[in-house]
Amino acid sequence: IDETRWFSPFFPDQPLMLSVDVLSAEPFQPNPACGLVTFRLALLKPDDKPMMTMDVQIAMDIKAGTMPRKVAS
């Protein structure tokens, strides 16, 4: 986990929605069979205001030729 921000408290039985965006996808230089993908997860209240955001970087297996050089923002 690279960064986590809480904007408001969470209460039991409060409805939430999860949003996941890909921020970047890059080949992992030491191992070309893997890639590093950075995601931003956001817990949203019913009014679509964020309650929490978290940036996470994950190493993933990739198939040859499928890893984009850069993901558009």
PDB file of N, CA, C and O in Angstrom:
ATOM      1  N   ILE A   1       0.863  -1.173   0.000  1.00  0.00           N
ATOM      2  CA  ILE A   1       0.000   0.000   0.000  1.00  0.00           C
ATOM      3  C   ILE A   1       0.903   1.227   0.000  1.00  0.00           C
ATOM      4  O   ILE A   1       1.738   1.384   0.886  1.00  0.00           O
ATOM      5  N   ASP A   2       0.738   2.049  -1.017  1.00  0.00           N
ATOM      6  CA  ASP A   2       1.564   3.244  -1.129  1.00  0.00           C
ATOM      7  C   ASP A   2       0.994   4.417  -0.337  1.00  0.00           C
ATOM      8  O   ASP A   2       1.728   5.181   0.266  1.00  0.00           O
ATOM      9  N   GLU A   3      -0.320   4.564  -0.360  1.00  0.00           N
ATOM     10  CA  GLU A   3      -0.939   5.718   0.304  1.00  0.00           C
ATOM     11  C   GLU A   3      -2.393   5.399   0.632  1.00  0.00           C
ATOM     12  O   GLU A   3      -3.100   4.814  -0.178  1.00  0.00           O
ATOM     13  N   THR A   4      -2.824   5.786   1.823  1.00  0.00           N
ATOM     14  CA  THR A   4      -4.225   5.643   2.228  1.00  0.00           C
ATOM     15  C   THR A   4      -4.686   6.950   2.843  1.00  0.00           C
ATOM     16  O   THR A   4      -3.972   7.541   3.661  1.00  0.00           O
ATOM     17  N   ARG A   5      -5.858   7.411   2.433  1.00  0.00           N
ATOM     18  CA  ARG A   5      -6.433   8.645   2.993  1.00  0.00           C
ATOM     19  C   ARG A   5      -7.868   8.376   3.418  1.00  0.00           C
ATOM     20  O   ARG A   5      -8.665   7.871   2.632  1.00  0.00           O
ATOM     21  N   TRP A   6      -8.179   8.720   4.650  1.00  0.00           N
ATOM     22  CA  TRP A   6      -9.560   8.641   5.167  1.00  0.00           C
ATOM     23  C   TRP A   6     -10.116  10.054   5.208  1.00  0.00           C
ATOM     24  O   TRP A   6      -9.518  10.950   5.788  1.00  0.00           O
ATOM     25  N   PHE A   7     -11.286  10.242   4.603  1.00  0.00           N
ATOM     26  CA  PHE A   7     -11.918  11.560   4.561  1.00  0.00           C
ATOM     27  C   PHE A   7     -13.077  11.693   5.542  1.00  0.00           C
ATOM     28  O   PHE A   7     -13.451  12.798   5.908  1.00  0.00           O
ATOM     29  N   SER A   8     -13.658  10.562   5.933  1.00  0.00           N
ATOM     30  CA  SER A   8     -14.758  10.588   6.893  1.00  0.00           C
ATOM     31  C   SER A   8     -14.869   9.220   7.550  1.00  0.00           C
ATOM     32  O   SER A   8     -14.366   8.233   7.026  1.00  0.00           O
ATOM     33  N   PRO A   9     -15.535   9.139   8.715  1.00  0.00           N
ATOM     34  CA  PRO A   9     -15.665   7.851   9.412  1.00  0.00           C
ATOM     35  C   PRO A   9     -16.656   6.922   8.713  1.00  0.00           C
ATOM     36  O   PRO A   9     -17.511   7.354   7.935  1.00  0.00           O
ATOM     37  N   PHE A  10     -16.513   5.650   8.994  1.00  0.00           N
ATOM     38  CA  PHE A  10     -17.425   4.626   8.487  1.00  0.00           C
ATOM     39  C   PHE A  10     -18.286   4.128   9.638  1.00  0.00           C
ATOM     40  O   PHE A  10     -17.801   3.949  10.743  1.00  0.00           O
ATOM     41  N   PHE A  11     -19.579   3.916   9.363  1.00  0.00           N
ATOM     42  CA  PHE A  11     -20.503   3.435  10.381  1.00  0.00           C
ATOM     43  C   PHE A  11     -21.134   2.119   9.932  1.00  0.00           C
ATOM     44  O   PHE A  11     -21.343   1.913   8.731  1.00  0.00           O
ATOM     45  N   PRO A  12     -21.448   1.215  10.881  1.00  0.00           N
ATOM     46  CA  PRO A  12     -22.079  -0.060  10.512  1.00  0.00           C
ATOM     47  C   PRO A  12     -23.356   0.176   9.699  1.00  0.00           C
ATOM     48  O   PRO A  12     -24.082   1.145   9.906  1.00  0.00           O
ATOM     49  N   ASP A  13     -23.599  -0.704   8.747  1.00  0.00           N
ATOM     50  CA  ASP A  13     -24.789  -0.672   7.879  1.00  0.00           C
ATOM     51  C   ASP A  13     -24.820   0.519   6.922  1.00  0.00           C
ATOM     52  O   ASP A  13     -25.833   0.780   6.287  1.00  0.00           O
ATOM     53  N   GLN A  14     -23.714   1.257   6.810  1.00  0.00           N
ATOM     54  CA  GLN A  14     -23.656   2.372   5.869  1.00  0.00           C
ATOM     55  C   GLN A  14     -23.370   1.809   4.474  1.00  0.00           C
ATOM     56  O   GLN A  14     -22.398   1.083   4.278  1.00  0.00           O
ATOM     57  N   PRO A  15     -24.214   2.122   3.485  1.00  0.00           N
ATOM     58  CA  PRO A  15     -23.958   1.607   2.132  1.00  0.00           C
ATOM     59  C   PRO A  15     -22.740   2.291   1.514  1.00  0.00           C
ATOM     60  O   PRO A  15     -22.541   3.496   1.677  1.00  0.00           O
ATOM     61  N   LEU A  16     -21.910   1.496   0.837  1.00  0.00           N
ATOM     62  CA  LEU A  16     -20.714   2.014   0.189  1.00  0.00           C
ATOM     63  C   LEU A  16     -20.575   1.405  -1.204  1.00  0.00           C
ATOM     64  O   LEU A  16     -21.115   0.341  -1.488  1.00  0.00           O
ATOM     65  N   MET A  17     -19.849   2.093  -2.062  1.00  0.00           N
ATOM     66  CA  MET A  17     -19.531   1.567  -3.378  1.00  0.00           C
ATOM     67  C   MET A  17     -18.013   1.603  -3.522  1.00  0.00           C
ATOM     68  O   MET A  17     -17.359   2.539  -3.052  1.00  0.00           O
ATOM     69  N   LEU A  18     -17.450   0.586  -4.190  1.00  0.00           N
ATOM     70  CA  LEU A  18     -16.019   0.535  -4.417  1.00  0.00           C
ATOM     71  C   LEU A  18     -15.724   0.894  -5.866  1.00  0.00           C
ATOM     72  O   LEU A  18     -16.331   0.356  -6.789  1.00  0.00           O
ATOM     73  N   SER A  19     -14.791   1.811  -6.066  1.00  0.00           N
ATOM     74  CA  SER A  19     -14.332   2.204  -7.395  1.00  0.00           C
ATOM     75  C   SER A  19     -12.852   1.846  -7.489  1.00  0.00           C
ATOM     76  O   SER A  19     -12.088   2.112  -6.561  1.00  0.00           O
ATOM     77  N   VAL A  20     -12.436   1.246  -8.620  1.00  0.00           N
ATOM     78  CA  VAL A  20     -11.035   0.886  -8.817  1.00  0.00           C
ATOM     79  C   VAL A  20     -10.570   1.450 -10.155  1.00  0.00           C
ATOM     80  O   VAL A  20     -11.197   1.199 -11.188  1.00  0.00           O
ATOM     81  N   ASP A  21      -9.497   2.224 -10.136  1.00  0.00           N
ATOM     82  CA  ASP A  21      -8.903   2.785 -11.342  1.00  0.00           C
ATOM     83  C   ASP A  21      -7.466   2.291 -11.468  1.00  0.00           C
ATOM     84  O   ASP A  21      -6.758   2.168 -10.465  1.00  0.00           O
ATOM     85  N   VAL A  22      -7.025   2.027 -12.695  1.00  0.00           N
ATOM     86  CA  VAL A  22      -5.631   1.685 -12.952  1.00  0.00           C
ATOM     87  C   VAL A  22      -4.884   2.988 -13.207  1.00  0.00           C
ATOM     88  O   VAL A  22      -5.212   3.735 -14.124  1.00  0.00           O
ATOM     89  N   LEU A  23      -3.876   3.272 -12.369  1.00  0.00           N
ATOM     90  CA  LEU A  23      -3.092   4.495 -12.517  1.00  0.00           C
ATOM     91  C   LEU A  23      -1.897   4.286 -13.434  1.00  0.00           C
ATOM     92  O   LEU A  23      -1.515   5.186 -14.174  1.00  0.00           O
ATOM     93  N   SER A  24      -1.291   3.104 -13.373  1.00  0.00           N
ATOM     94  CA  SER A  24      -0.152   2.817 -14.242  1.00  0.00           C
ATOM     95  C   SER A  24       0.026   1.314 -14.375  1.00  0.00           C
ATOM     96  O   SER A  24      -0.410   0.546 -13.524  1.00  0.00           O
ATOM     97  N   ALA A  25       0.666   0.921 -15.461  1.00  0.00           N
ATOM     98  CA  ALA A  25       1.011  -0.475 -15.718  1.00  0.00           C
ATOM     99  C   ALA A  25       2.351  -0.470 -16.437  1.00  0.00           C
ATOM    100  O   ALA A  25       2.470   0.108 -17.510  1.00  0.00           O
ATOM    101  N   GLU A  26       3.365  -1.070 -15.800  1.00  0.00           N
ATOM    102  CA  GLU A  26       4.717  -1.026 -16.342  1.00  0.00           C
ATOM    103  C   GLU A  26       5.361  -2.401 -16.253  1.00  0.00           C
ATOM    104  O   GLU A  26       5.114  -3.147 -15.308  1.00  0.00           O
ATOM    105  N   PRO A  27       6.219  -2.730 -17.218  1.00  0.00           N
ATOM    106  CA  PRO A  27       6.967  -3.986 -17.117  1.00  0.00           C
ATOM    107  C   PRO A  27       7.909  -3.937 -15.914  1.00  0.00           C
ATOM    108  O   PRO A  27       8.418  -2.877 -15.560  1.00  0.00           O
ATOM    109  N   PHE A  28       8.128  -5.082 -15.304  1.00  0.00           N
ATOM    110  CA  PHE A  28       9.040  -5.211 -14.172  1.00  0.00           C
ATOM    111  C   PHE A  28      10.397  -5.603 -14.742  1.00  0.00           C
ATOM    112  O   PHE A  28      10.558  -6.706 -15.264  1.00  0.00           O
ATOM    113  N   GLN A  29      11.371  -4.705 -14.683  1.00  0.00           N
ATOM    114  CA  GLN A  29      12.647  -4.897 -15.379  1.00  0.00           C
ATOM    115  C   GLN A  29      13.378  -6.197 -15.015  1.00  0.00           C
ATOM    116  O   GLN A  29      13.842  -6.878 -15.907  1.00  0.00           O
ATOM    117  N   PRO A  30      13.495  -6.579 -13.748  1.00  0.00           N
ATOM    118  CA  PRO A  30      14.232  -7.815 -13.454  1.00  0.00           C
ATOM    119  C   PRO A  30      13.558  -9.080 -13.988  1.00  0.00           C
ATOM    120  O   PRO A  30      14.217 -10.077 -14.200  1.00  0.00           O
ATOM    121  N   ASN A  31      12.239  -9.034 -14.190  1.00  0.00           N
ATOM    122  CA  ASN A  31      11.514 -10.223 -14.642  1.00  0.00           C
ATOM    123  C   ASN A  31      10.488  -9.803 -15.690  1.00  0.00           C
ATOM    124  O   ASN A  31       9.408  -9.329 -15.351  1.00  0.00           O
ATOM    125  N   PRO A  32      10.783 -10.018 -16.983  1.00  0.00           N
ATOM    126  CA  PRO A  32       9.859  -9.573 -18.033  1.00  0.00           C
ATOM    127  C   PRO A  32       8.531 -10.318 -18.060  1.00  0.00           C
ATOM    128  O   PRO A  32       7.609  -9.902 -18.733  1.00  0.00           O
ATOM    129  N   ALA A  33       8.416 -11.402 -17.307  1.00  0.00           N
ATOM    130  CA  ALA A  33       7.144 -12.128 -17.239  1.00  0.00           C
ATOM    131  C   ALA A  33       6.188 -11.479 -16.239  1.00  0.00           C
ATOM    132  O   ALA A  33       5.045 -11.905 -16.103  1.00  0.00           O
ATOM    133  N   CYS A  34       6.665 -10.453 -15.530  1.00  0.00           N
ATOM    134  CA  CYS A  34       5.832  -9.766 -14.533  1.00  0.00           C
ATOM    135  C   CYS A  34       5.699  -8.290 -14.885  1.00  0.00           C
ATOM    136  O   CYS A  34       6.522  -7.723 -15.583  1.00  0.00           O
ATOM    137  N   GLY A  35       4.643  -7.688 -14.377  1.00  0.00           N
ATOM    138  CA  GLY A  35       4.434  -6.260 -14.529  1.00  0.00           C
ATOM    139  C   GLY A  35       3.989  -5.672 -13.209  1.00  0.00           C
ATOM    140  O   GLY A  35       3.465  -6.376 -12.347  1.00  0.00           O
ATOM    141  N   LEU A  36       4.231  -4.386 -13.033  1.00  0.00           N
ATOM    142  CA  LEU A  36       3.774  -3.670 -11.843  1.00  0.00           C
ATOM    143  C   LEU A  36       2.576  -2.814 -12.236  1.00  0.00           C
ATOM    144  O   LEU A  36       2.657  -1.991 -13.145  1.00  0.00           O
ATOM    145  N   VAL A  37       1.465  -3.026 -11.540  1.00  0.00           N
ATOM    146  CA  VAL A  37       0.245  -2.290 -11.808  1.00  0.00           C
ATOM    147  C   VAL A  37      -0.116  -1.506 -10.554  1.00  0.00           C
ATOM    148  O   VAL A  37      -0.137  -2.061  -9.457  1.00  0.00           O
ATOM    149  N   THR A  38      -0.366  -0.206 -10.722  1.00  0.00           N
ATOM    150  CA  THR A  38      -0.764   0.633  -9.604  1.00  0.00           C
ATOM    151  C   THR A  38      -2.254   0.943  -9.744  1.00  0.00           C
ATOM    152  O   THR A  38      -2.702   1.424 -10.783  1.00  0.00           O
ATOM    153  N   PHE A  39      -2.999   0.612  -8.699  1.00  0.00           N
ATOM    154  CA  PHE A  39      -4.444   0.825  -8.649  1.00  0.00           C
ATOM    155  C   PHE A  39      -4.766   1.904  -7.635  1.00  0.00           C
ATOM    156  O   PHE A  39      -4.072   2.043  -6.630  1.00  0.00           O
ATOM    157  N   ARG A  40      -5.844   2.648  -7.852  1.00  0.00           N
ATOM    158  CA  ARG A  40      -6.410   3.532  -6.831  1.00  0.00           C
ATOM    159  C   ARG A  40      -7.798   2.997  -6.505  1.00  0.00           C
ATOM    160  O   ARG A  40      -8.669   2.923  -7.357  1.00  0.00           O
ATOM    161  N   LEU A  41      -7.979   2.585  -5.261  1.00  0.00           N
ATOM    162  CA  LEU A  41      -9.268   2.122  -4.774  1.00  0.00           C
ATOM    163  C   LEU A  41      -9.921   3.262  -4.012  1.00  0.00           C
ATOM    164  O   LEU A  41      -9.248   3.976  -3.264  1.00  0.00           O
ATOM    165  N   ALA A  42     -11.216   3.441  -4.206  1.00  0.00           N
ATOM    166  CA  ALA A  42     -11.943   4.483  -3.494  1.00  0.00           C
ATOM    167  C   ALA A  42     -13.245   3.907  -2.961  1.00  0.00           C
ATOM    168  O   ALA A  42     -13.990   3.264  -3.701  1.00  0.00           O
ATOM    169  N   LEU A  43     -13.486   4.090  -1.671  1.00  0.00           N
ATOM    170  CA  LEU A  43     -14.786   3.768  -1.078  1.00  0.00           C
ATOM    171  C   LEU A  43     -15.631   5.029  -1.165  1.00  0.00           C
ATOM    172  O   LEU A  43     -15.220   6.092  -0.681  1.00  0.00           O
ATOM    173  N   LEU A  44     -16.779   4.913  -1.809  1.00  0.00           N
ATOM    174  CA  LEU A  44     -17.639   6.076  -2.035  1.00  0.00           C
ATOM    175  C   LEU A  44     -18.930   5.968  -1.241  1.00  0.00           C
ATOM    176  O   LEU A  44     -19.513   4.885  -1.122  1.00  0.00           O
ATOM    177  N   LYS A  45     -19.381   7.098  -0.727  1.00  0.00           N
ATOM    178  CA  LYS A  45     -20.685   7.184  -0.076  1.00  0.00           C
ATOM    179  C   LYS A  45     -21.775   7.188  -1.146  1.00  0.00           C
ATOM    180  O   LYS A  45     -21.484   7.372  -2.336  1.00  0.00           O
ATOM    181  N   PRO A  46     -23.038   7.036  -0.771  1.00  0.00           N
ATOM    182  CA  PRO A  46     -24.121   7.055  -1.761  1.00  0.00           C
ATOM    183  C   PRO A  46     -24.172   8.340  -2.604  1.00  0.00           C
ATOM    184  O   PRO A  46     -24.645   8.320  -3.727  1.00  0.00           O
ATOM    185  N   ASP A  47     -23.638   9.463  -2.081  1.00  0.00           N
ATOM    186  CA  ASP A  47     -23.619  10.709  -2.855  1.00  0.00           C
ATOM    187  C   ASP A  47     -22.368  10.827  -3.734  1.00  0.00           C
ATOM    188  O   ASP A  47     -22.061  11.879  -4.256  1.00  0.00           O
ATOM    189  N   ASP A  48     -21.632   9.712  -3.892  1.00  0.00           N
ATOM    190  CA  ASP A  48     -20.405   9.608  -4.701  1.00  0.00           C
ATOM    191  C   ASP A  48     -19.223  10.396  -4.139  1.00  0.00           C
ATOM    192  O   ASP A  48     -18.208  10.552  -4.812  1.00  0.00           O
ATOM    193  N   LYS A  49     -19.305  10.866  -2.916  1.00  0.00           N
ATOM    194  CA  LYS A  49     -18.165  11.521  -2.284  1.00  0.00           C
ATOM    195  C   LYS A  49     -17.257  10.444  -1.689  1.00  0.00           C
ATOM    196  O   LYS A  49     -17.737   9.492  -1.086  1.00  0.00           O
ATOM    197  N   PRO A  50     -15.938  10.592  -1.863  1.00  0.00           N
ATOM    198  CA  PRO A  50     -15.044   9.553  -1.336  1.00  0.00           C
ATOM    199  C   PRO A  50     -14.992   9.554   0.182  1.00  0.00           C
ATOM    200  O   PRO A  50     -14.948  10.605   0.816  1.00  0.00           O
ATOM    201  N   MET A  51     -15.005   8.358   0.736  1.00  0.00           N
ATOM    202  CA  MET A  51     -14.822   8.158   2.168  1.00  0.00           C
ATOM    203  C   MET A  51     -13.363   7.815   2.447  1.00  0.00           C
ATOM    204  O   MET A  51     -12.790   8.226   3.442  1.00  0.00           O
ATOM    205  N   MET A  52     -12.754   7.060   1.499  1.00  0.00           N
ATOM    206  CA  MET A  52     -11.377   6.622   1.651  1.00  0.00           C
ATOM    207  C   MET A  52     -10.800   6.365   0.266  1.00  0.00           C
ATOM    208  O   MET A  52     -11.503   5.901  -0.626  1.00  0.00           O
ATOM    209  N   THR A  53      -9.517   6.689   0.082  1.00  0.00           N
ATOM    210  CA  THR A  53      -8.803   6.297  -1.130  1.00  0.00           C
ATOM    211  C   THR A  53      -7.523   5.585  -0.719  1.00  0.00           C
ATOM    212  O   THR A  53      -6.954   5.854   0.352  1.00  0.00           O
ATOM    213  N   MET A  54      -7.088   4.658  -1.570  1.00  0.00           N
ATOM    214  CA  MET A  54      -5.888   3.884  -1.292  1.00  0.00           C
ATOM    215  C   MET A  54      -5.187   3.586  -2.616  1.00  0.00           C
ATOM    216  O   MET A  54      -5.820   3.139  -3.564  1.00  0.00           O
ATOM    217  N   ASP A  55      -3.889   3.863  -2.690  1.00  0.00           N
ATOM    218  CA  ASP A  55      -3.089   3.514  -3.854  1.00  0.00           C
ATOM    219  C   ASP A  55      -2.308   2.247  -3.522  1.00  0.00           C
ATOM    220  O   ASP A  55      -1.624   2.187  -2.489  1.00  0.00           O
ATOM    221  N   VAL A  56      -2.408   1.263  -4.408  1.00  0.00           N
ATOM    222  CA  VAL A  56      -1.798  -0.046  -4.182  1.00  0.00           C
ATOM    223  C   VAL A  56      -1.029  -0.446  -5.432  1.00  0.00           C
ATOM    224  O   VAL A  56      -1.541  -0.330  -6.546  1.00  0.00           O
ATOM    225  N   GLN A  57       0.191  -0.945  -5.242  1.00  0.00           N
ATOM    226  CA  GLN A  57       0.986  -1.449  -6.362  1.00  0.00           C
ATOM    227  C   GLN A  57       1.094  -2.968  -6.221  1.00  0.00           C
ATOM    228  O   GLN A  57       1.467  -3.473  -5.168  1.00  0.00           O
ATOM    229  N   ILE A  58       0.778  -3.685  -7.315  1.00  0.00           N
ATOM    230  CA  ILE A  58       0.748  -5.143  -7.300  1.00  0.00           C
ATOM    231  C   ILE A  58       1.577  -5.676  -8.457  1.00  0.00           C
ATOM    232  O   ILE A  58       1.469  -5.183  -9.586  1.00  0.00           O
ATOM    233  N   ALA A  59       2.402  -6.695  -8.197  1.00  0.00           N
ATOM    234  CA  ALA A  59       3.135  -7.397  -9.252  1.00  0.00           C
ATOM    235  C   ALA A  59       2.213  -8.481  -9.805  1.00  0.00           C
ATOM    236  O   ALA A  59       1.615  -9.245  -9.056  1.00  0.00           O
ATOM    237  N   MET A  60       2.093  -8.515 -11.132  1.00  0.00           N
ATOM    238  CA  MET A  60       1.192  -9.472 -11.778  1.00  0.00           C
ATOM    239  C   MET A  60       1.915 -10.184 -12.904  1.00  0.00           C
ATOM    240  O   MET A  60       2.780  -9.603 -13.563  1.00  0.00           O
ATOM    241  N   ASP A  61       1.549 -11.453 -13.138  1.00  0.00           N
ATOM    242  CA  ASP A  61       2.041 -12.167 -14.311  1.00  0.00           C
ATOM    243  C   ASP A  61       1.422 -11.551 -15.546  1.00  0.00           C
ATOM    244  O   ASP A  61       0.254 -11.160 -15.536  1.00  0.00           O
ATOM    245  N   ILE A  62       2.201 -11.456 -16.610  1.00  0.00           N
ATOM    246  CA  ILE A  62       1.675 -10.923 -17.867  1.00  0.00           C
ATOM    247  C   ILE A  62       2.026 -11.861 -19.007  1.00  0.00           C
ATOM    248  O   ILE A  62       2.978 -12.632 -18.930  1.00  0.00           O
ATOM    249  N   LYS A  63       1.239 -11.799 -20.055  1.00  0.00           N
ATOM    250  CA  LYS A  63       1.526 -12.542 -21.267  1.00  0.00           C
ATOM    251  C   LYS A  63       2.367 -11.662 -22.175  1.00  0.00           C
ATOM    252  O   LYS A  63       2.219 -10.448 -22.175  1.00  0.00           O
ATOM    253  N   ALA A  64       3.224 -12.265 -22.969  1.00  0.00           N
ATOM    254  CA  ALA A  64       4.095 -11.510 -23.869  1.00  0.00           C
ATOM    255  C   ALA A  64       3.271 -10.606 -24.779  1.00  0.00           C
ATOM    256  O   ALA A  64       2.280 -11.030 -25.365  1.00  0.00           O
ATOM    257  N   GLY A  65       3.667  -9.335 -24.839  1.00  0.00           N
ATOM    258  CA  GLY A  65       3.021  -8.390 -25.734  1.00  0.00           C
ATOM    259  C   GLY A  65       1.726  -7.786 -25.233  1.00  0.00           C
ATOM    260  O   GLY A  65       1.090  -7.030 -25.940  1.00  0.00           O
ATOM    261  N   THR A  66       1.310  -8.073 -23.999  1.00  0.00           N
ATOM    262  CA  THR A  66       0.035  -7.551 -23.520  1.00  0.00           C
ATOM    263  C   THR A  66       0.184  -6.386 -22.544  1.00  0.00           C
ATOM    264  O   THR A  66      -0.794  -5.780 -22.185  1.00  0.00           O
ATOM    265  N   MET A  67       1.378  -6.086 -22.113  1.00  0.00           N
ATOM    266  CA  MET A  67       1.588  -5.029 -21.122  1.00  0.00           C
ATOM    267  C   MET A  67       1.719  -3.689 -21.818  1.00  0.00           C
ATOM    268  O   MET A  67       2.607  -3.477 -22.629  1.00  0.00           O
ATOM    269  N   PRO A  68       0.811  -2.746 -21.533  1.00  0.00           N
ATOM    270  CA  PRO A  68       0.930  -1.437 -22.168  1.00  0.00           C
ATOM    271  C   PRO A  68       2.131  -0.685 -21.624  1.00  0.00           C
ATOM    272  O   PRO A  68       2.552  -0.906 -20.494  1.00  0.00           O
ATOM    273  N   ARG A  69       2.702   0.189 -22.425  1.00  0.00           N
ATOM    274  CA  ARG A  69       3.832   0.993 -21.958  1.00  0.00           C
ATOM    275  C   ARG A  69       3.378   2.017 -20.934  1.00  0.00           C
ATOM    276  O   ARG A  69       4.020   2.299 -19.967  1.00  0.00           O
ATOM    277  N   LYS A  70       2.226   2.626 -21.167  1.00  0.00           N
ATOM    278  CA  LYS A  70       1.715   3.653 -20.268  1.00  0.00           C
ATOM    279  C   LYS A  70       0.193   3.658 -20.347  1.00  0.00           C
ATOM    280  O   LYS A  70      -0.380   3.538 -21.421  1.00  0.00           O
ATOM    281  N   VAL A  71      -0.457   3.778 -19.207  1.00  0.00           N
ATOM    282  CA  VAL A  71      -1.907   3.835 -19.160  1.00  0.00           C
ATOM    283  C   VAL A  71      -2.323   5.296 -19.180  1.00  0.00           C
ATOM    284  O   VAL A  71      -1.785   6.110 -18.422  1.00  0.00           O
ATOM    285  N   ALA A  72      -3.257   5.638 -20.049  1.00  0.00           N
ATOM    286  CA  ALA A  72      -3.716   7.027 -20.135  1.00  0.00           C
ATOM    287  C   ALA A  72      -4.442   7.435 -18.871  1.00  0.00           C
ATOM    288  O   ALA A  72      -5.156   6.661 -18.264  1.00  0.00           O
ATOM    289  N   SER A  73      -4.230   8.663 -18.444  1.00  0.00           N
ATOM    290  CA  SER A  73      -4.883   9.173 -17.227  1.00  0.00           C
ATOM    291  C   SER A  73      -6.223   9.763 -17.563  1.00  0.00           C
ATOM    292  O   SER A  73      -6.417  10.362 -18.556  1.00  0.00           O
TER     293      SER A  73
END
